Coordinates of C-alpha atoms and ligand atoms in Angstrom, one line a residue:
M9 CA 0.0 0.0 0.0
Y10 CA 1.3 3.4 -1.0
T11 CA 0.5 6.3 1.4
L12 CA 1.1 10.0 0.8
G13 CA 1.5 12.1 4.0
I14 CA 1.2 15.8 4.1
E15 CA 2.2 18.0 7.1
T16 CA 1.8 21.8 7.4
S17 CA 1.0 22.4 11.0
C18 CA 3.8 24.9 11.8
D19 CA 6.8 26.0 9.8
E20 CA 7.6 22.8 7.9
T21 CA 5.9 22.0 4.6
S22 CA 6.5 18.3 4.4
A23 CA 5.4 15.4 2.2
A24 CA 6.4 11.7 2.2
V25 CA 5.5 8.5 0.4
L26 CA 5.5 5.2 2.2
K27 CA 5.2 1.7 0.9
G28 CA 3.7 0.0 3.9
R29 CA 5.9 1.4 6.8
K30 CA 8.9 2.0 4.6
V31 CA 9.7 5.6 3.7
L32 CA 10.3 5.8 0.0
S33 CA 10.7 9.6 0.0
L34 CA 10.5 12.5 2.5
V35 CA 10.7 16.1 1.3
T36 CA 10.6 19.0 3.8
S37 CA 10.9 22.7 3.2
S38 CA 11.1 24.8 6.3
S39 CA 10.4 28.5 6.6
L40 CA 12.4 28.7 9.8
S41 CA 15.0 31.0 8.5
L42 CA 12.3 33.6 7.7
H43 CA 11.1 33.6 11.3
R44 CA 14.5 33.8 13.0
Q45 CA 14.7 37.5 13.2
Y46 CA 11.4 37.6 15.1
G47 CA 12.5 35.0 17.7
G48 CA 9.5 32.8 17.0
I49 CA 7.1 31.5 14.4
I50 CA 5.0 34.2 12.7
P51 CA 1.8 32.4 11.5
E52 CA 1.2 34.6 8.5
I53 CA 4.7 34.0 7.1
A54 CA 4.4 30.3 7.7
T55 CA 1.1 30.1 5.9
R56 CA 2.3 32.1 2.9
N57 CA 5.3 29.9 2.6
H58 CA 3.2 26.7 2.7
L59 CA 1.1 28.2 -0.2
K60 CA 4.3 28.9 -2.1
V61 CA 6.0 25.5 -1.9
I62 CA 3.4 22.8 -1.2
D63 CA 2.8 22.0 -4.8
R64 CA 6.6 21.5 -5.4
V65 CA 7.1 19.6 -2.1
V66 CA 4.3 17.1 -2.9
S67 CA 5.4 16.6 -6.5
L68 CA 9.0 16.1 -5.5
S69 CA 8.0 13.5 -2.9
L70 CA 6.2 11.5 -5.6
D71 CA 9.1 11.9 -8.1
K72 CA 11.6 10.7 -5.5
A73 CA 9.4 7.7 -4.7
H74 CA 9.2 7.0 -8.4
I75 CA 5.4 6.7 -8.4
E76 CA 2.6 8.3 -10.3
P77 CA -0.1 10.2 -8.4
S78 CA -2.6 7.5 -9.5
S79 CA -0.6 4.8 -7.7
I80 CA -1.2 6.4 -4.3
D81 CA -3.6 4.3 -2.2
V82 CA -4.3 6.6 0.8
I83 CA -3.7 10.2 1.6
G84 CA -3.0 11.3 5.2
V85 CA -2.9 15.0 6.2
T86 CA -2.4 16.8 9.5
I87 CA -5.7 18.4 10.6
K88 CA -4.6 19.3 14.2
P89 CA -3.1 20.7 16.3
G90 CA -1.3 23.7 14.8
L91 CA -1.6 27.1 13.2
V92 CA -5.0 27.4 11.6
G93 CA -3.8 29.1 8.4
A94 CA -0.9 26.7 8.0
L95 CA -3.1 23.6 8.6
L96 CA -5.7 24.9 6.1
V97 CA -3.1 24.9 3.3
G98 CA -2.2 21.3 3.7
V99 CA -5.7 20.1 4.3
N100 CA -7.2 21.9 1.3
F101 CA -4.3 20.6 -0.9
A102 CA -4.9 17.1 0.3
K103 CA -8.6 17.3 -0.1
A104 CA -8.3 18.5 -3.7
L105 CA -5.8 15.7 -4.5
A106 CA -8.0 13.1 -2.9
M107 CA -11.0 14.3 -4.9
A108 CA -9.1 14.5 -8.2
L109 CA -7.6 11.1 -7.7
N110 CA -10.6 9.6 -6.0
K111 CA -8.6 8.2 -3.1
P112 CA -9.4 7.8 0.6
L113 CA -8.4 10.7 2.8
L114 CA -7.5 10.5 6.5
G115 CA -7.2 13.5 8.8
V116 CA -4.4 13.0 11.4
N117 CA -3.6 14.4 14.8
H118 CA 0.1 15.1 14.3
L119 CA 0.9 14.7 18.0
H120 CA -0.2 11.1 17.7
A121 CA 1.7 10.9 14.4
H122 CA 4.9 11.9 16.2
L123 CA 4.6 8.5 18.1
F124 CA 4.8 6.6 14.8
A125 CA 8.4 7.8 14.1
S126 CA 10.0 4.8 15.8
F127 CA 7.9 2.4 13.7
L128 CA 8.8 3.8 10.3
N129 CA 11.1 1.7 8.1
N130 CA 10.1 -1.4 10.0
R131 CA 12.8 -0.6 12.5
V132 CA 10.8 -2.3 15.3
R133 CA 7.6 -4.2 15.7
Y134 CA 4.6 -2.5 17.3
H135 CA 4.7 -2.7 21.1
F136 CA 1.2 -2.1 22.4
P137 CA 0.3 -0.9 25.0
F138 CA 2.8 1.9 25.5
I139 CA 3.2 5.3 27.1
G140 CA 3.6 7.9 24.4
L141 CA 5.7 11.0 25.2
V142 CA 5.5 13.9 22.8
V143 CA 7.7 16.9 23.6
S144 CA 7.7 19.7 21.0
G145 CA 7.6 23.5 20.7
G146 CA 3.9 23.6 21.3
H147 CA 3.2 20.5 23.3
T148 CA 4.4 18.3 26.2
E149 CA 2.0 15.4 26.5
L150 CA 1.7 11.9 27.7
F151 CA -0.5 9.3 26.1
L152 CA -1.7 5.8 26.9
V153 CA -1.6 4.1 23.6
R154 CA -3.4 0.7 23.5
D155 CA -3.3 0.8 19.7
F156 CA -2.8 3.6 17.2
T157 CA -6.7 3.6 17.0
D158 CA -7.0 3.9 20.8
I159 CA -4.9 6.8 22.1
K160 CA -5.8 8.5 25.4
A161 CA -4.2 11.7 26.7
I162 CA -3.1 11.1 30.4
G163 CA -0.9 14.2 31.1
K164 CA 0.0 17.5 29.6
T165 CA 1.5 20.9 30.4
R166 CA -0.7 23.3 32.2
D167 CA 1.1 26.3 30.7
D168 CA 4.2 26.5 28.5
A169 CA 5.4 23.5 26.5
A170 CA 9.0 22.3 27.2
G171 CA 10.2 23.5 23.7
E172 CA 8.5 26.8 24.2
V173 CA 10.1 27.4 27.5
F174 CA 13.5 26.6 26.0
D175 CA 12.8 29.1 23.2
K176 CA 11.6 31.8 25.6
V177 CA 14.6 31.4 28.0
A178 CA 17.0 31.4 25.1
R179 CA 15.5 34.7 23.9
A180 CA 15.9 36.2 27.5
F181 CA 19.6 35.1 27.4
G182 CA 20.1 36.6 23.9
L183 CA 20.7 33.2 22.3
G184 CA 19.4 32.3 18.8
Y185 CA 16.1 30.6 17.7
P186 CA 15.1 27.8 18.1
G187 CA 16.4 28.1 21.6
G188 CA 16.4 24.4 22.5
V189 CA 19.2 23.8 20.1
Y190 CA 21.4 26.6 21.6
I191 CA 20.6 25.5 25.2
D192 CA 21.5 21.9 24.3
R193 CA 24.8 23.1 22.9
I194 CA 25.6 25.2 25.9
Y195 CA 24.6 22.5 28.5
N196 CA 27.5 21.4 30.6
P197 CA 26.8 18.3 32.9
E198 CA 29.4 19.5 35.4
F199 CA 27.1 22.5 36.1
R200 CA 23.8 20.8 36.1
G201 CA 23.4 21.2 39.9
A202 CA 25.0 24.6 40.2
F203 CA 21.6 26.3 40.9
T204 CA 18.3 24.8 42.1
F205 CA 15.3 25.3 39.8
R206 CA 12.1 23.3 40.0
C207 CA 9.4 22.6 37.5
G208 CA 5.8 22.0 38.5
R209 CA 4.3 18.6 38.5
I210 CA 0.6 18.0 39.2
G211 CA -0.1 14.3 38.9
L212 CA 1.0 13.5 35.4
D213 CA 0.7 17.1 34.3
F214 CA 3.6 19.5 33.9
S215 CA 4.1 23.2 34.5
F216 CA 7.1 25.0 33.0
S217 CA 6.2 28.7 33.2
G218 CA 7.3 29.1 36.9
I219 CA 10.9 27.9 36.2
K220 CA 11.2 30.3 33.3
T221 CA 10.3 33.3 35.6
A222 CA 12.5 32.0 38.4
L223 CA 15.5 31.7 36.0
V224 CA 15.0 35.2 34.5
Y225 CA 14.7 36.8 37.9
K226 CA 17.9 35.0 39.1
K227 CA 19.7 36.2 36.0
E228 CA 18.5 39.8 36.6
E229 CA 19.6 39.6 40.2
L230 CA 23.1 38.4 39.2
V231 CA 23.4 41.1 36.5
R232 CA 22.5 43.7 39.2
K233 CA 25.2 42.3 41.5
R234 CA 27.7 42.2 38.6
Q235 CA 28.1 38.5 39.0
F236 CA 26.7 37.4 35.6
T237 CA 29.7 36.0 33.9
E238 CA 29.9 33.7 30.9
E239 CA 30.4 30.8 33.3
V240 CA 27.5 31.8 35.5
K241 CA 25.3 31.9 32.3
V242 CA 26.3 28.3 31.5
K243 CA 25.6 27.3 35.1
L244 CA 22.2 28.9 35.1
L245 CA 21.2 27.4 31.7
S246 CA 22.5 23.9 32.6
S247 CA 20.7 23.8 35.9
F248 CA 17.5 25.0 34.2
A249 CA 17.7 22.4 31.3
E250 CA 18.5 19.6 33.8
S251 CA 15.4 20.4 35.8
V252 CA 13.2 20.5 32.6
V253 CA 14.4 17.1 31.2
Q254 CA 14.4 15.4 34.7
T255 CA 10.8 16.4 35.1
I256 CA 9.8 15.1 31.7
V257 CA 11.5 11.7 32.4
R258 CA 10.1 11.5 36.0
N259 CA 6.5 12.0 34.8
T260 CA 7.0 9.5 32.0
V261 CA 8.3 6.8 34.3
M262 CA 5.4 7.6 36.7
A263 CA 2.9 7.1 33.9
A264 CA 4.4 3.8 33.0
E265 CA 4.2 2.7 36.7
K266 CA 0.6 4.0 37.1
F267 CA -0.7 2.1 34.0
G268 CA 1.6 -1.0 34.5
V269 CA 3.1 -0.5 31.0
K270 CA 6.7 -1.5 30.2
T271 CA 7.2 0.4 26.9
I272 CA 7.7 4.1 26.3
V273 CA 7.6 5.6 22.8
C274 CA 8.9 9.1 22.2
G275 CA 8.5 11.9 19.6
G276 CA 8.7 15.6 19.0
G277 CA 11.5 18.1 18.3
V278 CA 12.7 18.3 21.9
L279 CA 13.7 14.6 21.7
A280 CA 16.8 15.9 19.9
N281 CA 18.0 17.0 23.3
R282 CA 21.1 15.0 24.2
R283 CA 20.5 15.1 28.0
L284 CA 16.9 14.0 27.6
R285 CA 17.9 11.1 25.4
Q286 CA 20.5 10.1 27.9
L287 CA 18.1 10.3 30.8
L288 CA 15.5 8.2 29.0
H289 CA 18.2 5.5 28.3
E290 CA 19.2 5.6 32.0
A291 CA 15.5 5.3 33.0
S292 CA 15.1 2.4 30.6
R293 CA 17.9 0.5 32.4
A294 CA 16.9 1.5 36.0
Y295 CA 13.2 0.7 35.6
K296 CA 13.5 -2.2 33.0
L297 CA 11.5 -0.3 30.4
K298 CA 11.7 -0.6 26.6
I299 CA 12.2 2.9 25.3
F300 CA 12.0 3.9 21.7
I301 CA 13.5 7.2 20.6
P302 CA 13.4 8.0 16.9
P303 CA 16.3 9.2 14.9
K304 CA 16.7 13.0 15.2
Q305 CA 15.5 13.7 11.6
L306 CA 12.2 12.0 12.4
C307 CA 11.7 13.8 15.7
T308 CA 10.6 17.0 14.1
D309 CA 7.3 17.6 12.2
N310 CA 7.4 15.6 9.0
G311 CA 5.1 14.0 6.4
G312 CA 6.6 10.6 7.1
V313 CA 4.9 10.2 10.5
V314 CA 1.6 11.6 9.2
A315 CA 1.7 9.0 6.4
G316 CA 2.6 6.3 8.9
L317 CA -0.4 6.9 11.1
A318 CA -2.7 7.2 8.1
F319 CA -1.4 3.9 6.7
Y320 CA -1.8 2.2 10.0
R321 CA -5.4 3.3 10.5
Y322 CA -6.5 2.7 7.0
N323 CA -4.8 -0.7 6.8
K324 CA -6.5 -1.8 10.0
T325 CA -10.0 -0.3 9.6
R326 CA -10.4 0.5 5.9
V327 CA -12.3 3.5 7.1
S328 CA -11.5 6.9 5.6
D329 CA -12.6 10.4 6.7
S330 CA -15.2 12.5 4.9
I331 CA -14.0 14.8 2.2
S332 CA -15.5 17.6 4.2
I333 CA -13.1 17.2 7.1
T334 CA -11.5 20.4 8.3
V335 CA -8.8 21.7 10.6
E336 CA -9.0 21.7 14.3
P337 CA -6.3 24.1 15.4
N338 CA -6.2 23.1 19.1
Ligands
KG4_424 O1 8.4 19.1 17.1 P1 9.1 20.4 16.7 O2 10.0 20.4 15.5 O3 8.0 21.5 16.2 C1 6.8 21.7 16.9 O4 6.8 22.4 17.9 O5 5.8 21.0 16.5 O6 9.7 21.0 18.0 C2 10.4 22.3 17.9 C3 10.9 22.6 19.3 C4 11.5 24.0 19.5 O7 10.9 24.5 20.7 C5 13.0 23.7 19.7 O8 13.6 24.7 20.6 C6 13.0 22.4 20.3 O9 12.0 21.6 19.6 N1 14.3 21.7 20.1 C7 15.1 21.3 21.1 C8 16.3 20.8 20.5 N2 16.1 20.8 19.2 C9 14.9 21.4 18.9 N3 14.9 21.4 22.4 C10 15.9 20.9 23.2 N4 17.1 20.4 22.7 C11 17.3 20.3 21.4 N5 18.4 19.8 20.9
ZN425 ZN1 5.0 18.5 16.0

């Protein structure tokens, strides 16, 4: 079965063709460089860029997979969550294509799709049930996944997402965008306990906005006292990052214990973080859990995971969505 996946929820315009779970092509065009000067994603710029490139991105994904549009069996597209204008570009393109080719169309929640990354290319067999951990710029969520057709949210952030808090902190420290990348680069394990910062945990929910404020106040205090050196900056950021990733891992392990599940599957851009990956591997050994972390290029938003989830659902149920599906931004 050939599946075309289209993803336009944020700044990436991405399309992929799968044969079963195997990725035949994955083409992504990002408008990230256009947003850098603003220190965050500007929805209008993202939307206009999707409009500009979507045709070429999808055509190229078909060319690279060496298949004709008529050979596609299923089309999957992100319908949520994301920026409303950005989502509309992908969804309307996918609908038009599905109608023109008379193919089934499936609307996909791309947070759920992130969890498919580990199963692409038949790297591993499906391991149900599992705890799904999605950590991205807009979301920090835990799921109980009994099957890719039975996904239940069991924990989420009450305020900022982990990626968002990395980005906001990086901006306050005059680092580049996206901030998570710069904080990961600066992170020094020797300094991870230099300062004490705590993130909020309420059951399986997270809260990251308090730590951001505490860190910025501490920085301002040290600047006032003329103690804010380059080394102090690294100490502050390393201590902050350590607390964020420790909190993510702690709640994930707690979720596994609460639901008696022995497998964790991860996804989302923040999973590129070296310390988070390391802590997840350590937790896997300490708690005898199987942990799947996708390769970095499949952690971020991409058409491959959207196609993967659409393939799975259609292959299992043979049920497609109505051509009148529309976006659900939240
Ligand atoms: O999943 P993603 O590509 O986009 C969505 O938000 O959907 O995630 C982007 C987020 C950004 O907030 C970025 O700062 C963060 O992932 N990020 C990282 C790293 N690389 C990207 N955070 C921590 N460490 C990294 N190495
Ligand atoms: Zn995402």
